[in-house]
mmCIF file of C-alpha atoms and ligand atoms in Angstrom:
data_model
loop_
_atom_site.group_PDB
_atom_site.id
_atom_site.type_symbol
_atom_site.label_atom_id
_atom_site.label_comp_id
_atom_site.label_asym_id
_atom_site.label_seq_id
_atom_site.Cartn_x
_atom_site.Cartn_y
_atom_site.Cartn_z
ATOM 1 C CA MET A 4 -0.028 0.023 -0.036
ATOM 2 C CA SER A 5 1.271 3.415 -0.946
ATOM 3 C CA ASN A 6 2.019 5.790 1.996
ATOM 4 C CA LYS A 7 1.085 8.793 -0.085
ATOM 5 C CA PRO A 8 -1.999 10.849 0.971
ATOM 6 C CA LYS A 9 -5.315 9.406 -0.036
ATOM 7 C CA ILE A 10 -6.983 10.703 -3.177
ATOM 8 C CA TRP A 11 -10.732 10.725 -2.565
ATOM 9 C CA LEU A 12 -13.511 9.995 -4.990
ATOM 10 C CA SER A 13 -15.147 13.296 -4.159
ATOM 11 C CA SER A 14 -14.427 15.449 -1.054
ATOM 12 C CA PRO A 15 -15.845 18.761 0.233
ATOM 13 C CA HIS A 16 -14.328 21.882 -1.290
ATOM 14 C CA MET A 17 -15.059 25.136 0.456
ATOM 15 C CA GLY A 18 -14.995 28.440 -1.421
ATOM 16 C CA GLY A 19 -13.988 30.874 1.341
ATOM 17 C CA LYS A 20 -17.052 32.808 2.271
ATOM 18 C CA GLU A 21 -18.690 29.891 4.136
ATOM 19 C CA GLN A 22 -17.096 30.694 7.492
ATOM 20 C CA GLU A 23 -18.169 34.308 7.315
ATOM 21 C CA PHE A 24 -21.741 33.222 6.912
ATOM 22 C CA VAL A 25 -21.400 30.748 9.793
ATOM 23 C CA LYS A 26 -19.845 33.427 11.908
ATOM 24 C CA GLU A 27 -22.778 35.662 11.203
ATOM 25 C CA ALA A 28 -25.142 32.991 12.322
ATOM 26 C CA PHE A 29 -23.230 32.785 15.605
ATOM 27 C CA GLU A 30 -22.989 36.530 16.138
ATOM 28 C CA THR A 31 -26.758 36.964 15.557
ATOM 29 C CA ASN A 32 -27.488 33.760 17.544
ATOM 30 C CA TRP A 33 -29.533 32.287 14.755
ATOM 31 C CA ILE A 34 -28.630 28.709 15.639
ATOM 32 C CA ALA A 35 -31.914 27.249 14.718
ATOM 33 C CA PRO A 36 -33.605 25.205 11.966
ATOM 34 C CA LEU A 37 -34.804 28.413 10.364
ATOM 35 C CA GLY A 38 -33.430 32.007 10.033
ATOM 36 C CA PRO A 39 -32.070 34.503 7.609
ATOM 37 C CA HIS A 40 -29.479 32.158 6.032
ATOM 38 C CA VAL A 41 -32.182 29.544 5.300
ATOM 39 C CA ASN A 42 -34.332 32.129 3.555
ATOM 40 C CA ALA A 43 -31.363 33.453 1.544
ATOM 41 C CA PHE A 44 -30.044 30.049 0.603
ATOM 42 C CA GLU A 45 -33.549 29.149 -0.731
ATOM 43 C CA GLN A 46 -33.458 32.418 -2.707
ATOM 44 C CA ASP A 47 -29.996 31.514 -4.104
ATOM 45 C CA LEU A 48 -31.277 28.118 -5.235
ATOM 46 C CA CYS A 49 -34.210 29.641 -6.965
ATOM 47 C CA ASN A 50 -32.115 32.323 -8.660
ATOM 48 C CA TYR A 51 -29.591 29.724 -9.776
ATOM 49 C CA THR A 52 -31.936 26.968 -11.058
ATOM 50 C CA GLY A 53 -34.883 29.175 -12.138
ATOM 51 C CA ALA A 54 -37.254 27.229 -9.880
ATOM 52 C CA LYS A 55 -39.943 29.473 -8.477
ATOM 53 C CA HIS A 56 -39.899 28.159 -4.926
ATOM 54 C CA ALA A 57 -37.562 26.205 -2.662
ATOM 55 C CA ALA A 58 -37.593 24.631 0.748
ATOM 56 C CA ALA A 59 -34.102 23.992 2.292
ATOM 57 C CA LEU A 60 -34.234 20.703 4.185
ATOM 58 C CA SER A 61 -32.047 18.422 6.349
ATOM 59 C CA SER A 62 -31.349 16.040 3.416
ATOM 60 C CA GLY A 63 -32.184 15.068 -0.045
ATOM 61 C CA THR A 64 -33.861 11.910 1.319
ATOM 62 C CA ALA A 65 -36.170 14.066 3.344
ATOM 63 C CA ALA A 66 -37.019 16.141 0.168
ATOM 64 C CA ILE A 67 -37.956 12.937 -1.713
ATOM 65 C CA HIS A 68 -40.079 11.783 1.312
ATOM 66 C CA LEU A 69 -41.961 15.079 1.458
ATOM 67 C CA ALA A 70 -42.554 15.087 -2.350
ATOM 68 C CA LEU A 71 -44.146 11.633 -2.117
ATOM 69 C CA ILE A 72 -46.316 12.795 0.868
ATOM 70 C CA LEU A 73 -47.365 15.846 -1.088
ATOM 71 C CA LEU A 74 -48.398 13.698 -4.049
ATOM 72 C CA GLY A 75 -50.449 11.576 -1.733
ATOM 73 C CA VAL A 76 -48.403 8.423 -2.196
ATOM 74 C CA GLY A 77 -49.534 5.952 0.452
ATOM 75 C CA LYS A 78 -50.000 2.330 1.336
ATOM 76 C CA GLY A 79 -50.241 -0.047 -1.701
ATOM 77 C CA ASP A 80 -49.390 2.652 -4.311
ATOM 78 C CA LYS A 81 -46.786 1.949 -6.911
ATOM 79 C CA VAL A 82 -43.980 4.411 -7.707
ATOM 80 C CA LEU A 83 -41.781 4.043 -10.832
ATOM 81 C CA CYS A 84 -38.107 4.537 -9.829
ATOM 82 C CA GLN A 85 -34.862 4.432 -11.721
ATOM 83 C CA SER A 86 -33.116 1.261 -10.652
ATOM 84 C CA MET A 87 -29.458 2.491 -11.120
ATOM 85 C CA THR A 88 -29.309 5.002 -8.293
ATOM 86 C CA PHE A 89 -28.412 5.470 -4.642
ATOM 87 C CA SER A 90 -30.823 3.763 -2.242
ATOM 88 C CA ALA A 91 -31.999 7.161 -1.005
ATOM 89 C CA THR A 92 -34.122 7.549 -4.149
ATOM 90 C CA ALA A 93 -36.166 4.445 -3.431
ATOM 91 C CA ASN A 94 -36.322 4.221 0.414
ATOM 92 C CA PRO A 95 -38.810 7.028 0.949
ATOM 93 C CA ILE A 96 -41.258 5.113 -1.248
ATOM 94 C CA VAL A 97 -41.099 2.311 1.269
ATOM 95 C CA TYR A 98 -41.340 4.809 4.177
ATOM 96 C CA GLN A 99 -44.807 5.698 2.740
ATOM 97 C CA GLY A 100 -45.823 2.041 2.608
ATOM 98 C CA ALA A 101 -45.850 2.190 -1.167
ATOM 99 C CA THR A 102 -44.062 -0.209 -3.588
ATOM 100 C CA PRO A 103 -41.252 0.760 -5.887
ATOM 101 C CA VAL A 104 -41.234 -0.555 -9.389
ATOM 102 C CA PHE A 105 -37.732 -0.350 -10.870
ATOM 103 C CA ILE A 106 -36.894 0.771 -14.388
ATOM 104 C CA ASP A 107 -33.711 -0.059 -16.239
ATOM 105 C CA SER A 108 -31.298 2.457 -17.729
ATOM 106 C CA GLU A 109 -30.573 3.273 -21.368
ATOM 107 C CA GLU A 110 -27.093 3.188 -22.770
ATOM 108 C CA GLU A 111 -26.414 6.799 -23.526
ATOM 109 C CA THR A 112 -26.947 8.727 -20.292
ATOM 110 C CA TRP A 113 -27.172 5.510 -18.109
ATOM 111 C CA ASN A 114 -30.479 6.908 -16.641
ATOM 112 C CA MET A 115 -34.092 5.787 -16.743
ATOM 113 C CA SER A 116 -35.044 4.210 -20.121
ATOM 114 C CA PRO A 117 -38.103 5.904 -21.490
ATOM 115 C CA GLU A 118 -38.929 2.778 -23.381
ATOM 116 C CA HIS A 119 -38.927 0.542 -20.276
ATOM 117 C CA LEU A 120 -40.746 3.291 -18.305
ATOM 118 C CA GLU A 121 -43.650 3.097 -20.797
ATOM 119 C CA GLU A 122 -43.573 -0.657 -20.840
ATOM 120 C CA ALA A 123 -44.005 -0.634 -17.022
ATOM 121 C CA ILE A 124 -46.827 1.802 -17.054
ATOM 122 C CA VAL A 125 -48.737 -0.035 -19.741
ATOM 123 C CA SER A 126 -48.274 -3.382 -17.924
ATOM 124 C CA ILE A 127 -49.352 -1.892 -14.532
ATOM 125 C CA MET A 128 -52.412 -0.249 -16.061
ATOM 126 C CA LYS A 129 -53.420 -3.469 -17.685
ATOM 127 C CA GLU A 130 -53.749 -4.845 -14.180
ATOM 128 C CA GLY A 131 -56.168 -2.002 -13.439
ATOM 129 C CA GLU A 132 -53.737 -0.075 -11.355
ATOM 130 C CA LYS A 133 -52.072 3.417 -11.965
ATOM 131 C CA PRO A 134 -48.547 4.335 -10.791
ATOM 132 C CA LYS A 135 -48.575 7.406 -8.485
ATOM 133 C CA ALA A 136 -45.261 8.982 -9.584
ATOM 134 C CA ILE A 137 -42.119 8.560 -11.733
ATOM 135 C CA ILE A 138 -38.673 9.290 -10.220
ATOM 136 C CA PRO A 139 -35.872 9.600 -12.774
ATOM 137 C CA VAL A 140 -32.312 10.366 -11.545
ATOM 138 C CA HIS A 141 -29.500 12.312 -13.153
ATOM 139 C CA LEU A 142 -26.739 9.787 -12.513
ATOM 140 C CA TYR A 143 -23.370 11.443 -11.694
ATOM 141 C CA GLY A 144 -24.706 14.683 -12.953
ATOM 142 C CA MET A 145 -25.806 13.492 -16.337
ATOM 143 C CA PRO A 146 -29.383 14.637 -17.089
ATOM 144 C CA ALA A 147 -31.852 11.795 -17.804
ATOM 145 C CA LYS A 148 -33.856 11.986 -21.007
ATOM 146 C CA MET A 149 -36.410 14.437 -19.447
ATOM 147 C CA LYS A 150 -38.188 15.378 -22.657
ATOM 148 C CA GLU A 151 -39.250 11.745 -23.290
ATOM 149 C CA ILE A 152 -39.891 10.983 -19.622
ATOM 150 C CA LEU A 153 -42.086 14.071 -19.196
ATOM 151 C CA GLU A 154 -44.028 13.239 -22.399
ATOM 152 C CA ILE A 155 -44.779 9.729 -21.051
ATOM 153 C CA GLY A 156 -45.772 11.253 -17.666
ATOM 154 C CA LYS A 157 -48.145 13.634 -19.456
ATOM 155 C CA LYS A 158 -49.545 10.899 -21.709
ATOM 156 C CA TYR A 159 -50.533 8.712 -18.752
ATOM 157 C CA ASP A 160 -51.127 11.638 -16.332
ATOM 158 C CA ILE A 161 -48.462 10.507 -13.764
ATOM 159 C CA PRO A 162 -46.442 13.232 -12.049
ATOM 160 C CA VAL A 163 -42.600 13.273 -12.306
ATOM 161 C CA ILE A 164 -40.282 13.939 -9.329
ATOM 162 C CA GLU A 165 -36.769 14.719 -10.457
ATOM 163 C CA ASP A 166 -34.039 13.368 -8.253
ATOM 164 C CA ALA A 167 -31.395 15.965 -9.109
ATOM 165 C CA ALA A 168 -29.342 15.180 -5.931
ATOM 166 C CA GLU A 169 -26.176 14.734 -8.072
ATOM 167 C CA ALA A 170 -26.989 17.254 -10.755
ATOM 168 C CA LEU A 171 -27.042 20.841 -9.416
ATOM 169 C CA GLY A 172 -25.579 22.843 -12.271
ATOM 170 C CA ALA A 173 -26.489 20.426 -14.993
ATOM 171 C CA SER A 174 -28.947 21.345 -17.685
ATOM 172 C CA ILE A 175 -30.792 20.373 -20.873
ATOM 173 C CA SER A 176 -31.005 23.070 -23.566
ATOM 174 C CA GLY A 177 -30.133 25.722 -20.929
ATOM 175 C CA LYS A 178 -32.930 24.617 -18.563
ATOM 176 C CA LYS A 179 -31.394 23.570 -15.255
ATOM 177 C CA CYS A 180 -31.874 20.182 -13.664
ATOM 178 C CA GLY A 181 -34.198 20.610 -10.660
ATOM 179 C CA THR A 182 -36.789 22.357 -12.684
ATOM 180 C CA PHE A 183 -38.341 19.742 -14.927
ATOM 181 C CA GLY A 184 -40.679 17.829 -12.613
ATOM 182 C CA ILE A 185 -43.732 18.820 -10.577
ATOM 183 C CA MET A 186 -41.360 18.756 -7.631
ATOM 184 C CA ASN A 187 -37.592 18.232 -7.680
ATOM 185 C CA ILE A 188 -34.974 17.459 -5.108
ATOM 186 C CA LEU A 189 -31.322 18.432 -4.440
ATOM 187 C CA SER A 190 -28.792 17.138 -1.956
ATOM 188 C CA PHE A 191 -25.948 18.923 -0.254
ATOM 189 C CA ASN A 192 -24.359 15.870 1.355
ATOM 190 C CA GLY A 193 -20.680 15.888 2.067
ATOM 191 C CA ASN A 194 -19.584 14.330 -1.263
ATOM 192 C CA LYS A 195 -21.959 16.251 -3.639
ATOM 193 C CA ILE A 196 -20.870 18.983 -6.049
ATOM 194 C CA ILE A 197 -21.581 21.485 -3.282
ATOM 195 C CA THR A 198 -22.184 20.682 0.339
ATOM 196 C CA THR A 199 -23.503 21.996 3.620
ATOM 197 C CA SER A 200 -22.105 18.879 5.307
ATOM 198 C CA GLY A 201 -25.656 17.535 5.146
ATOM 199 C CA GLY A 202 -28.745 19.034 3.647
ATOM 200 C CA GLY A 203 -31.107 19.037 0.739
ATOM 201 C CA ALA A 204 -33.853 20.985 -0.913
ATOM 202 C CA LEU A 205 -37.255 20.584 -2.501
ATOM 203 C CA LEU A 206 -37.884 22.765 -5.544
ATOM 204 C CA SER A 207 -41.130 23.495 -7.315
ATOM 205 C CA ASP A 208 -42.927 26.123 -9.337
ATOM 206 C CA ASN A 209 -46.041 25.404 -7.254
ATOM 207 C CA GLU A 210 -45.934 27.635 -4.182
ATOM 208 C CA LYS A 211 -48.552 25.450 -2.353
ATOM 209 C CA PHE A 212 -46.325 22.431 -2.413
ATOM 210 C CA ILE A 213 -43.406 24.286 -0.944
ATOM 211 C CA GLU A 214 -45.398 25.989 1.757
ATOM 212 C CA LYS A 215 -46.859 22.586 2.768
ATOM 213 C CA ALA A 216 -43.330 21.048 2.681
ATOM 214 C CA ARG A 217 -42.119 23.786 5.099
ATOM 215 C CA PHE A 218 -45.135 23.091 7.325
ATOM 216 C CA LEU A 219 -44.638 19.355 7.378
ATOM 217 C CA ALA A 220 -40.817 19.770 7.888
ATOM 218 C CA THR A 221 -41.330 21.723 11.091
ATOM 219 C CA GLN A 222 -43.591 19.206 12.861
ATOM 220 C CA ALA A 223 -46.832 20.291 11.234
ATOM 221 C CA ARG A 224 -47.635 22.938 13.827
ATOM 222 C CA ASP A 225 -51.136 24.394 13.464
ATOM 223 C CA ASP A 226 -51.565 28.163 13.826
ATOM 224 C CA ALA A 227 -52.084 28.367 17.629
ATOM 225 C CA PRO A 228 -50.274 29.748 20.608
ATOM 226 C CA HIS A 229 -49.891 26.237 22.032
ATOM 227 C CA TYR A 230 -48.530 23.266 20.242
ATOM 228 C CA GLN A 231 -51.389 21.831 18.184
ATOM 229 C CA HIS A 232 -51.236 19.273 15.415
ATOM 230 C CA SER A 233 -53.851 18.099 12.900
ATOM 231 C CA GLU A 234 -51.195 16.151 10.875
ATOM 232 C CA ILE A 235 -48.145 14.028 11.360
ATOM 233 C CA GLY A 236 -45.079 16.199 11.007
ATOM 234 C CA TYR A 237 -41.382 15.684 10.500
ATOM 235 C CA ASN A 238 -38.218 17.413 11.668
ATOM 236 C CA TYR A 239 -36.725 17.988 8.266
ATOM 237 C CA ARG A 240 -35.669 21.653 8.139
ATOM 238 C CA LEU A 241 -32.212 22.762 7.359
ATOM 239 C CA SER A 242 -30.268 24.473 10.099
ATOM 240 C CA ASN A 243 -29.446 28.179 9.781
ATOM 241 C CA VAL A 244 -25.833 27.372 10.532
ATOM 242 C CA LEU A 245 -25.596 24.850 7.661
ATOM 243 C CA ALA A 246 -27.546 27.160 5.307
ATOM 244 C CA GLY A 247 -24.704 29.673 5.857
ATOM 245 C CA ILE A 248 -22.227 27.100 4.419
ATOM 246 C CA GLY A 249 -24.702 26.655 1.547
ATOM 247 C CA ARG A 250 -24.726 30.357 0.784
ATOM 248 C CA GLY A 251 -20.949 30.365 0.502
ATOM 249 C CA GLN A 252 -21.007 27.202 -1.608
ATOM 250 C CA MET A 253 -23.472 28.791 -4.064
ATOM 251 C CA GLN A 254 -20.992 31.514 -4.795
ATOM 252 C CA VAL A 255 -18.556 29.036 -6.256
ATOM 253 C CA LEU A 256 -20.924 26.537 -7.853
ATOM 254 C CA ASP A 257 -20.189 27.408 -11.409
ATOM 255 C CA ASP A 258 -16.427 27.091 -10.684
ATOM 256 C CA ARG A 259 -17.034 23.695 -9.185
ATOM 257 C CA VAL A 260 -18.921 22.578 -12.333
ATOM 258 C CA SER A 261 -16.154 23.712 -14.637
ATOM 259 C CA GLN A 262 -13.459 22.137 -12.399
ATOM 260 C CA ARG A 263 -15.358 18.794 -12.472
ATOM 261 C CA ARG A 264 -15.775 19.035 -16.248
ATOM 262 C CA LYS A 265 -12.007 19.557 -16.518
ATOM 263 C CA VAL A 266 -11.428 16.433 -14.549
ATOM 264 C CA PHE A 267 -13.647 14.605 -16.949
ATOM 265 C CA ASP A 268 -11.733 16.058 -19.884
ATOM 266 C CA PHE A 269 -8.567 14.793 -18.298
ATOM 267 C CA TYR A 270 -9.929 11.172 -18.197
ATOM 268 C CA LYS A 271 -11.537 11.546 -21.623
ATOM 269 C CA ASN A 272 -8.285 12.625 -23.325
ATOM 270 C CA TYR A 273 -6.409 9.947 -21.501
ATOM 271 C CA PHE A 274 -8.704 7.145 -22.621
ATOM 272 C CA ASP A 275 -9.283 8.584 -26.100
ATOM 273 C CA GLU A 276 -5.581 8.137 -26.725
ATOM 274 C CA LYS A 277 -5.535 4.600 -25.284
ATOM 275 C CA ASN A 278 -8.621 3.661 -27.279
ATOM 276 C CA LYS A 279 -7.123 4.973 -30.415
ATOM 277 C CA ASN A 280 -3.492 3.819 -30.184
ATOM 278 C CA LYS A 281 -3.508 0.869 -27.803
ATOM 279 C CA GLY A 282 -6.615 -0.993 -28.772
ATOM 280 C CA TYR A 283 -8.725 -0.382 -25.626
ATOM 281 C CA ASN A 284 -12.391 0.518 -25.593
ATOM 282 C CA VAL A 285 -13.145 2.491 -22.436
ATOM 283 C CA ARG A 286 -16.428 4.337 -22.605
ATOM 284 C CA PHE A 287 -18.142 7.245 -20.679
ATOM 285 C CA GLN A 288 -21.707 8.575 -20.132
ATOM 286 C CA THR A 289 -22.281 10.714 -23.260
ATOM 287 C CA GLU A 290 -23.958 14.035 -23.418
ATOM 288 C CA PRO A 291 -26.803 13.911 -26.035
ATOM 289 C CA GLU A 292 -27.295 17.114 -28.166
ATOM 290 C CA GLY A 293 -28.143 19.994 -25.847
ATOM 291 C CA PHE A 294 -27.303 18.141 -22.626
ATOM 292 C CA PHE A 295 -24.812 19.519 -20.076
ATOM 293 C CA SER A 296 -23.596 17.321 -17.308
ATOM 294 C CA ASN A 297 -21.983 18.811 -14.190
ATOM 295 C CA ARG A 298 -19.705 15.730 -14.341
ATOM 296 C CA TRP A 299 -20.067 15.311 -10.568
ATOM 297 C CA LEU A 300 -18.388 11.982 -10.961
ATOM 298 C CA THR A 301 -16.498 10.596 -13.965
ATOM 299 C CA ALA A 302 -17.426 6.937 -14.404
ATOM 300 C CA VAL A 303 -15.796 4.637 -16.984
ATOM 301 C CA PHE A 304 -17.334 1.473 -18.596
ATOM 302 C CA ILE A 305 -14.771 -1.210 -19.253
ATOM 303 C CA ASP A 306 -16.028 -4.333 -21.028
ATOM 304 C CA PRO A 307 -13.251 -6.868 -20.262
ATOM 305 C CA GLU A 308 -13.834 -8.522 -23.606
ATOM 306 C CA LYS A 309 -12.962 -5.286 -25.404
ATOM 307 C CA ASN A 310 -10.222 -4.304 -23.184
ATOM 308 C CA LYS A 311 -7.674 -7.119 -23.271
ATOM 309 C CA GLY A 312 -9.192 -8.582 -20.090
ATOM 310 C CA VAL A 313 -8.889 -5.482 -18.019
ATOM 311 C CA ASN A 314 -11.940 -5.250 -15.837
ATOM 312 C CA ARG A 315 -13.283 -2.629 -13.408
ATOM 313 C CA GLU A 316 -12.125 -4.680 -10.290
ATOM 314 C CA LYS A 317 -8.609 -5.060 -11.560
ATOM 315 C CA LEU A 318 -8.501 -1.285 -12.184
ATOM 316 C CA ARG A 319 -10.050 -0.454 -8.766
ATOM 317 C CA LEU A 320 -7.585 -2.626 -6.848
ATOM 318 C CA SER A 321 -4.584 -1.189 -8.731
ATOM 319 C CA LEU A 322 -5.787 2.319 -7.792
ATOM 320 C CA GLU A 323 -6.370 1.250 -4.279
ATOM 321 C CA LYS A 324 -2.830 0.034 -4.027
ATOM 322 C CA GLU A 325 -1.751 3.630 -4.741
ATOM 323 C CA ASN A 326 -4.135 4.964 -2.050
ATOM 324 C CA ILE A 327 -6.508 6.298 -4.792
ATOM 325 C CA GLU A 328 -10.236 5.761 -4.090
ATOM 326 C CA ALA A 329 -12.473 4.375 -6.910
ATOM 327 C CA ARG A 330 -15.876 2.853 -6.525
ATOM 328 C CA PRO A 331 -18.180 0.676 -8.572
ATOM 329 C CA LEU A 332 -21.328 2.304 -9.853
ATOM 330 C CA TRP A 333 -24.520 2.330 -7.788
ATOM 331 C CA LYS A 334 -25.629 -1.308 -7.550
ATOM 332 C CA PRO A 335 -29.023 -1.278 -9.197
ATOM 333 C CA MET A 336 -31.920 -1.379 -6.756
ATOM 334 C CA HIS A 337 -33.598 -4.444 -8.277
ATOM 335 C CA LEU A 338 -30.375 -6.374 -7.403
ATOM 336 C CA GLN A 339 -30.259 -5.124 -3.761
ATOM 337 C CA PRO A 340 -31.144 -7.819 -1.172
ATOM 338 C CA VAL A 341 -33.542 -5.467 0.579
ATOM 339 C CA PHE A 342 -35.641 -5.039 -2.641
ATOM 340 C CA LYS A 343 -35.558 -8.717 -3.645
ATOM 341 C CA GLY A 344 -38.712 -9.801 -5.532
ATOM 342 C CA THR A 345 -39.669 -6.140 -6.456
ATOM 343 C CA ASP A 346 -40.939 -5.660 -10.001
ATOM 344 C CA PHE A 347 -38.375 -4.566 -12.619
ATOM 345 C CA TYR A 348 -38.746 -3.587 -16.247
ATOM 346 C CA GLY A 349 -35.596 -3.688 -18.279
ATOM 347 C CA ASP A 350 -33.133 -5.496 -20.576
ATOM 348 C CA GLY A 351 -30.028 -5.879 -18.411
ATOM 349 C CA THR A 352 -28.427 -2.491 -19.220
ATOM 350 C CA SER A 353 -27.936 -1.406 -15.578
ATOM 351 C CA GLU A 354 -26.647 -4.815 -14.607
ATOM 352 C CA LYS A 355 -23.991 -4.546 -17.287
ATOM 353 C CA LEU A 356 -23.178 -1.006 -16.206
ATOM 354 C CA PHE A 357 -22.723 -2.204 -12.588
ATOM 355 C CA ASP A 358 -20.585 -5.141 -13.570
ATOM 356 C CA ASP A 359 -18.295 -3.040 -15.723
ATOM 357 C CA GLY A 360 -18.456 0.473 -14.432
ATOM 358 C CA LEU A 361 -16.135 2.300 -12.155
ATOM 359 C CA CYS A 362 -16.275 5.815 -10.644
ATOM 360 C CA LEU A 363 -12.907 7.596 -10.677
ATOM 361 C CA PRO A 364 -11.614 10.354 -8.389
ATOM 362 C CA SER A 365 -13.546 13.532 -9.643
ATOM 363 C CA GLY A 366 -13.164 16.126 -6.947
ATOM 364 C CA SER A 367 -13.062 19.780 -7.886
ATOM 365 C CA ASN A 368 -10.113 20.129 -5.559
ATOM 366 C CA LEU A 369 -7.823 17.486 -7.248
ATOM 367 C CA THR A 370 -4.403 19.038 -7.844
ATOM 368 C CA HIS A 371 -2.083 18.644 -10.797
ATOM 369 C CA ASP A 372 0.047 16.249 -8.749
ATOM 370 C CA ASP A 373 -3.028 14.130 -7.861
ATOM 371 C CA LEU A 374 -3.901 13.880 -11.495
ATOM 372 C CA GLU A 375 -0.271 12.829 -12.253
ATOM 373 C CA ARG A 376 -0.539 10.101 -9.633
ATOM 374 C CA ILE A 377 -3.777 8.886 -11.054
ATOM 375 C CA LYS A 378 -2.325 8.879 -14.561
ATOM 376 C CA ALA A 379 0.743 6.827 -13.364
ATOM 377 C CA ALA A 380 -1.540 4.311 -11.721
ATOM 378 C CA LEU A 381 -3.722 4.021 -14.848
ATOM 379 C CA ASP A 382 -0.600 3.582 -16.935
ATOM 380 C CA GLU A 383 0.176 0.461 -14.866
ATOM 381 C CA ILE A 384 -2.990 -1.201 -16.256
ATOM 382 C CA PHE A 385 -3.541 0.443 -19.642
ATOM 383 C CA VAL A 386 -0.169 -0.371 -21.235
HETATM 384 C C1 PLP B 12 -27.126 11.757 -2.368
HETATM 385 C C2 PLP B 12 -28.296 11.239 -3.072
HETATM 386 C C3 PLP B 12 -29.628 11.306 -2.519
HETATM 387 C C4 PLP B 12 -29.845 11.562 -1.049
HETATM 388 O O1 PLP B 12 -29.423 12.759 -0.602
HETATM 389 P P1 PLP B 12 -29.017 12.893 0.993
HETATM 390 O O2 PLP B 12 -28.939 14.338 1.174
HETATM 391 O O3 PLP B 12 -27.756 12.183 1.192
HETATM 392 O O4 PLP B 12 -30.218 12.405 1.808
HETATM 393 C C5 PLP B 12 -30.707 10.914 -3.274
HETATM 394 N N1 PLP B 12 -30.526 10.484 -4.495
HETATM 395 C C6 PLP B 12 -29.334 10.385 -5.113
HETATM 396 C C7 PLP B 12 -29.293 9.986 -6.497
HETATM 397 C C8 PLP B 12 -28.286 10.773 -4.402
HETATM 398 O O5 PLP B 12 -27.050 10.680 -4.987
#
């Protein structure tokens, strides 16, 4: 094992103003799950994405949970969910007593296949049921095929919740991710493109949804001098201290996107040369016309049969030996033990992606020396 410092997959990268905002929260004693930074951070999110309304929350998972509650998803309902994602996309469906139905990926963006989505809807409706919501994900910052997915949602009258946890700063034809669905969610967890250490947001153009989300997220307190409740509430609001970090992070978001895209270009150039001159065939998520990924994580797809027997595990272990972190793609939800027996519509694309895909270090704070170390480790394998 190398004794050089660890190169992380993705680590927090502060901009500079965060501590000033946090200090202000201390000086004004706004150490609460509400306050001026929360309001300003919500405004920043709206200004940046173009969403009309935003509620800052304690996590992206909480945002998905509230979106499902607001759509009335409950016991016995079915929700169509991208299979290739982090478990946080699917878990809130189960919190509501509803059942996820998992949808495979398509090969270009690696996100929800519109074809299999429609197949699932038709099949469920034949049984006399109607799915309650569709949750596509923008995997590693690459937008899903939202035009097609929204058209299907419209055709069958099923609302779309966009899981944009990984995709703040990404867009399709200039329209930002986080603004396509009826409600949309972001995450500011520690490894995301910007972070508040932990946090999330629910975005919507519908003010009623966001007002209700704020109400439910603060324990559903009725308007009364005493504590009175007519509904079950949650403790899901973002702290004013953490929102201060978020305000600082928003100031550098566009820099972070361009830094991550530069890291992607580094890998792309490296493997283009290997593919062209050394007979390898390493592939990436590709941006369809008009798509703009924030390249939160760069992931490679290495089919061992087309890469002289090199597989993702061999590559992962050889990077690990140099103290460089790399990680397989999200294991599809329909393959997870906890979701065993759940319905799935697909053709094996996400399974293949999981078998042969690897996320490479992609932080916006990678140094020139880090990239040189990564290159040297890759050169050990791609000879
Ligand atoms: C990170 C993430 C979430 C959950 O966000 P948290 O803030 O960690 O709760 C949801 N979906 C996807 C795709 C994510 O990557």
